[in-house]
């Protein structure tokens, strides 16, 4: 049951990120309101996933944050493909966003590994996977 709650929380987090993009920095009231509602529902379903016995807190949070970041980055990459790139910027995702995403991925991987008593192969795979994703987006 907590897997269902976790998946729904992930999709609502993605919907909140899409609504945030559509709100244009909170200048449009309806997408801004929808973003707040989706974020609240996402956190509520995440708390339901934590209350049901089965998964540990560290595993649920690491999956929710790591997969959520990956889905939002994927959505942003598809969104930016429609816009022209002038060649002067670093690319579709700026330097600070890459640093922030990198810290988020590394934090999720390390937190997940500490919660599951360190599985070095998965930890290394997560760090290598992020590096490959960052280079592919560059």
PDB file of C-alpha atoms in Angstrom:
ATOM      1  CA  UNK A   1       0.000   0.000   0.000  1.00  0.00           C
ATOM      2  CA  UNK A   2       2.831   2.411   0.756  1.00  0.00           C
ATOM      3  CA  UNK A   3       4.177   1.875  -2.761  1.00  0.00           C
ATOM      4  CA  UNK A   4       0.917   3.242  -4.158  1.00  0.00           C
ATOM      5  CA  UNK A   5       1.017   6.226  -1.804  1.00  0.00           C
ATOM      6  CA  UNK A   6       4.636   6.869  -2.762  1.00  0.00           C
ATOM      7  CA  UNK A   7       3.920   6.715  -6.508  1.00  0.00           C
ATOM      8  CA  UNK A   8       0.948   9.062  -6.150  1.00  0.00           C
ATOM      9  CA  UNK A   9       3.092  11.460  -4.100  1.00  0.00           C
ATOM     10  CA  UNK A  10       5.714  11.411  -6.877  1.00  0.00           C
ATOM     11  CA  UNK A  11       3.189  12.176  -9.604  1.00  0.00           C
ATOM     12  CA  UNK A  12       1.658  14.977  -7.532  1.00  0.00           C
ATOM     13  CA  UNK A  13       5.127  16.419  -6.968  1.00  0.00           C
ATOM     14  CA  UNK A  14       5.673  16.407 -10.735  1.00  0.00           C
ATOM     15  CA  UNK A  15       2.259  18.031 -11.259  1.00  0.00           C
ATOM     16  CA  UNK A  16       3.189  20.707  -8.703  1.00  0.00           C
ATOM     17  CA  UNK A  17       6.439  21.412 -10.571  1.00  0.00           C
ATOM     18  CA  UNK A  18       4.562  21.712 -13.869  1.00  0.00           C
ATOM     19  CA  UNK A  19       2.046  24.060 -12.221  1.00  0.00           C
ATOM     20  CA  UNK A  20       4.915  26.128 -10.830  1.00  0.00           C
ATOM     21  CA  UNK A  21       6.330  26.468 -14.336  1.00  0.00           C
ATOM     22  CA  UNK A  22       2.913  27.474 -15.694  1.00  0.00           C
ATOM     23  CA  UNK A  23       2.390  30.049 -12.914  1.00  0.00           C
ATOM     24  CA  UNK A  24       5.281  32.129 -14.290  1.00  0.00           C
ATOM     25  CA  UNK A  25       6.786  33.027 -10.906  1.00  0.00           C
ATOM     26  CA  UNK A  26       3.387  33.121  -9.192  1.00  0.00           C
ATOM     27  CA  UNK A  27       2.063  35.834 -11.520  1.00  0.00           C
ATOM     28  CA  UNK A  28      -0.923  33.719 -12.603  1.00  0.00           C
ATOM     29  CA  UNK A  29      -3.291  32.906  -9.737  1.00  0.00           C
ATOM     30  CA  UNK A  30      -4.847  29.618 -10.916  1.00  0.00           C
ATOM     31  CA  UNK A  31      -1.618  27.691 -11.620  1.00  0.00           C
ATOM     32  CA  UNK A  32      -0.153  29.111  -8.405  1.00  0.00           C
ATOM     33  CA  UNK A  33      -3.116  27.818  -6.389  1.00  0.00           C
ATOM     34  CA  UNK A  34      -2.965  24.435  -8.151  1.00  0.00           C
ATOM     35  CA  UNK A  35       0.764  24.205  -7.346  1.00  0.00           C
ATOM     36  CA  UNK A  36       0.102  24.787  -3.644  1.00  0.00           C
ATOM     37  CA  UNK A  37      -2.678  22.181  -3.631  1.00  0.00           C
ATOM     38  CA  UNK A  38      -0.574  19.573  -5.460  1.00  0.00           C
ATOM     39  CA  UNK A  39       2.385  20.183  -3.141  1.00  0.00           C
ATOM     40  CA  UNK A  40       0.199  19.777  -0.054  1.00  0.00           C
ATOM     41  CA  UNK A  41      -1.353  16.594  -1.445  1.00  0.00           C
ATOM     42  CA  UNK A  42       2.082  15.239  -2.340  1.00  0.00           C
ATOM     43  CA  UNK A  43       3.383  15.783   1.177  1.00  0.00           C
ATOM     44  CA  UNK A  44       0.187  14.302   2.629  1.00  0.00           C
ATOM     45  CA  UNK A  45       0.528  11.142   0.545  1.00  0.00           C
ATOM     46  CA  UNK A  46       4.210  10.970   1.460  1.00  0.00           C
ATOM     47  CA  UNK A  47       3.227  11.002   5.128  1.00  0.00           C
ATOM     48  CA  UNK A  48       0.726   8.197   4.429  1.00  0.00           C
ATOM     49  CA  UNK A  49       3.508   6.186   2.790  1.00  0.00           C
ATOM     50  CA  UNK A  50       5.605   6.697   5.911  1.00  0.00           C
ATOM     51  CA  UNK A  51       2.789   5.705   8.300  1.00  0.00           C
ATOM     52  CA  UNK A  52       2.038   2.351   6.671  1.00  0.00           C
ATOM     53  CA  UNK A  53       4.390  -0.376   7.874  1.00  0.00           C
ATOM     54  CA  UNK A  54       6.817  -1.792   5.343  1.00  0.00           C
ATOM     55  CA  UNK A  55       9.363   0.817   4.251  1.00  0.00           C
ATOM     56  CA  UNK A  56      11.860   2.675   6.402  1.00  0.00           C
ATOM     57  CA  UNK A  57      11.752   6.470   6.572  1.00  0.00           C
ATOM     58  CA  UNK A  58      15.143   6.865   4.882  1.00  0.00           C
ATOM     59  CA  UNK A  59      14.196   4.659   1.949  1.00  0.00           C
ATOM     60  CA  UNK A  60      10.853   6.390   1.346  1.00  0.00           C
ATOM     61  CA  UNK A  61      12.383   9.858   1.531  1.00  0.00           C
ATOM     62  CA  UNK A  62      15.347   8.937  -0.673  1.00  0.00           C
ATOM     63  CA  UNK A  63      13.057   7.463  -3.337  1.00  0.00           C
ATOM     64  CA  UNK A  64      10.628  10.385  -3.165  1.00  0.00           C
ATOM     65  CA  UNK A  65      13.314  13.042  -3.446  1.00  0.00           C
ATOM     66  CA  UNK A  66      15.599  11.238  -5.918  1.00  0.00           C
ATOM     67  CA  UNK A  67      12.912  10.085  -8.339  1.00  0.00           C
ATOM     68  CA  UNK A  68      11.109  13.417  -7.972  1.00  0.00           C
ATOM     69  CA  UNK A  69      14.230  15.347  -8.959  1.00  0.00           C
ATOM     70  CA  UNK A  70      14.842  12.996 -11.895  1.00  0.00           C
ATOM     71  CA  UNK A  71      11.254  13.404 -13.142  1.00  0.00           C
ATOM     72  CA  UNK A  72      11.386  17.187 -12.821  1.00  0.00           C
ATOM     73  CA  UNK A  73      14.722  17.367 -14.674  1.00  0.00           C
ATOM     74  CA  UNK A  74      13.333  15.153 -17.440  1.00  0.00           C
ATOM     75  CA  UNK A  75      10.236  17.333 -17.702  1.00  0.00           C
ATOM     76  CA  UNK A  76      12.392  20.467 -17.848  1.00  0.00           C
ATOM     77  CA  UNK A  77      14.593  18.995 -20.588  1.00  0.00           C
ATOM     78  CA  UNK A  78      11.559  18.191 -22.739  1.00  0.00           C
ATOM     79  CA  UNK A  79      10.085  21.620 -21.987  1.00  0.00           C
ATOM     80  CA  UNK A  80      13.297  23.409 -23.028  1.00  0.00           C
ATOM     81  CA  UNK A  81      13.590  21.516 -26.317  1.00  0.00           C
ATOM     82  CA  UNK A  82      10.828  23.696 -27.710  1.00  0.00           C
ATOM     83  CA  UNK A  83      12.709  26.920 -26.919  1.00  0.00           C
ATOM     84  CA  UNK A  84      15.568  28.242 -29.020  1.00  0.00           C
ATOM     85  CA  UNK A  85      18.990  28.272 -27.443  1.00  0.00           C
ATOM     86  CA  UNK A  86      21.079  31.344 -28.285  1.00  0.00           C
ATOM     87  CA  UNK A  87      24.451  29.639 -27.679  1.00  0.00           C
ATOM     88  CA  UNK A  88      25.614  32.229 -25.141  1.00  0.00           C
ATOM     89  CA  UNK A  89      24.301  30.470 -22.053  1.00  0.00           C
ATOM     90  CA  UNK A  90      25.697  27.246 -20.665  1.00  0.00           C
ATOM     91  CA  UNK A  91      22.722  25.313 -21.985  1.00  0.00           C
ATOM     92  CA  UNK A  92      19.121  24.479 -21.210  1.00  0.00           C
ATOM     93  CA  UNK A  93      19.906  24.082 -17.518  1.00  0.00           C
ATOM     94  CA  UNK A  94      22.116  26.709 -15.878  1.00  0.00           C
ATOM     95  CA  UNK A  95      25.204  26.132 -13.808  1.00  0.00           C
ATOM     96  CA  UNK A  96      23.543  26.774 -10.453  1.00  0.00           C
ATOM     97  CA  UNK A  97      20.712  24.408 -11.351  1.00  0.00           C
ATOM     98  CA  UNK A  98      23.225  21.692 -12.216  1.00  0.00           C
ATOM     99  CA  UNK A  99      25.060  22.209  -8.944  1.00  0.00           C
ATOM    100  CA  UNK A 100      21.784  22.094  -7.037  1.00  0.00           C
ATOM    101  CA  UNK A 101      20.625  18.979  -8.855  1.00  0.00           C
ATOM    102  CA  UNK A 102      23.995  17.362  -8.272  1.00  0.00           C
ATOM    103  CA  UNK A 103      23.858  18.042  -4.559  1.00  0.00           C
ATOM    104  CA  UNK A 104      20.288  16.741  -4.480  1.00  0.00           C
ATOM    105  CA  UNK A 105      21.182  13.522  -6.278  1.00  0.00           C
ATOM    106  CA  UNK A 106      24.287  12.936  -4.189  1.00  0.00           C
ATOM    107  CA  UNK A 107      22.333  13.650  -1.005  1.00  0.00           C
ATOM    108  CA  UNK A 108      19.558  11.275  -2.028  1.00  0.00           C
ATOM    109  CA  UNK A 109      21.989   8.502  -2.903  1.00  0.00           C
ATOM    110  CA  UNK A 110      24.037   8.922   0.267  1.00  0.00           C
ATOM    111  CA  UNK A 111      20.931   9.178   2.437  1.00  0.00           C
ATOM    112  CA  UNK A 112      19.419   6.092   0.814  1.00  0.00           C
ATOM    113  CA  UNK A 113      22.626   4.139   1.263  1.00  0.00           C
ATOM    114  CA  UNK A 114      23.001   5.131   4.892  1.00  0.00           C
ATOM    115  CA  UNK A 115      19.388   4.135   5.484  1.00  0.00           C
ATOM    116  CA  UNK A 116      19.945   0.724   3.858  1.00  0.00           C
ATOM    117  CA  UNK A 117      23.281   0.079   5.608  1.00  0.00           C
ATOM    118  CA  UNK A 118      25.602   1.053   2.766  1.00  0.00           C
ATOM    119  CA  UNK A 119      25.505  -0.953  -0.416  1.00  0.00           C
ATOM    120  CA  UNK A 120      28.667   0.364  -2.143  1.00  0.00           C
ATOM    121  CA  UNK A 121      27.756  -0.830  -5.623  1.00  0.00           C
ATOM    122  CA  UNK A 122      24.468   1.085  -5.667  1.00  0.00           C
ATOM    123  CA  UNK A 123      26.078   4.160  -4.113  1.00  0.00           C
ATOM    124  CA  UNK A 124      28.801   4.240  -6.766  1.00  0.00           C
ATOM    125  CA  UNK A 125      26.248   3.571  -9.516  1.00  0.00           C
ATOM    126  CA  UNK A 126      24.172   6.556  -8.346  1.00  0.00           C
ATOM    127  CA  UNK A 127      27.144   8.911  -8.383  1.00  0.00           C
ATOM    128  CA  UNK A 128      28.316   7.667 -11.784  1.00  0.00           C
ATOM    129  CA  UNK A 129      24.761   7.866 -13.126  1.00  0.00           C
ATOM    130  CA  UNK A 130      24.417  11.491 -12.061  1.00  0.00           C
ATOM    131  CA  UNK A 131      27.741  12.402 -13.628  1.00  0.00           C
ATOM    132  CA  UNK A 132      26.669  10.771 -16.891  1.00  0.00           C
ATOM    133  CA  UNK A 133      23.329  12.606 -16.791  1.00  0.00           C
ATOM    134  CA  UNK A 134      25.024  15.959 -16.158  1.00  0.00           C
ATOM    135  CA  UNK A 135      27.481  15.414 -19.033  1.00  0.00           C
ATOM    136  CA  UNK A 136      24.714  14.284 -21.377  1.00  0.00           C
ATOM    137  CA  UNK A 137      22.709  17.430 -20.635  1.00  0.00           C
ATOM    138  CA  UNK A 138      25.730  19.648 -21.226  1.00  0.00           C
TER     139      UNK A 138
END
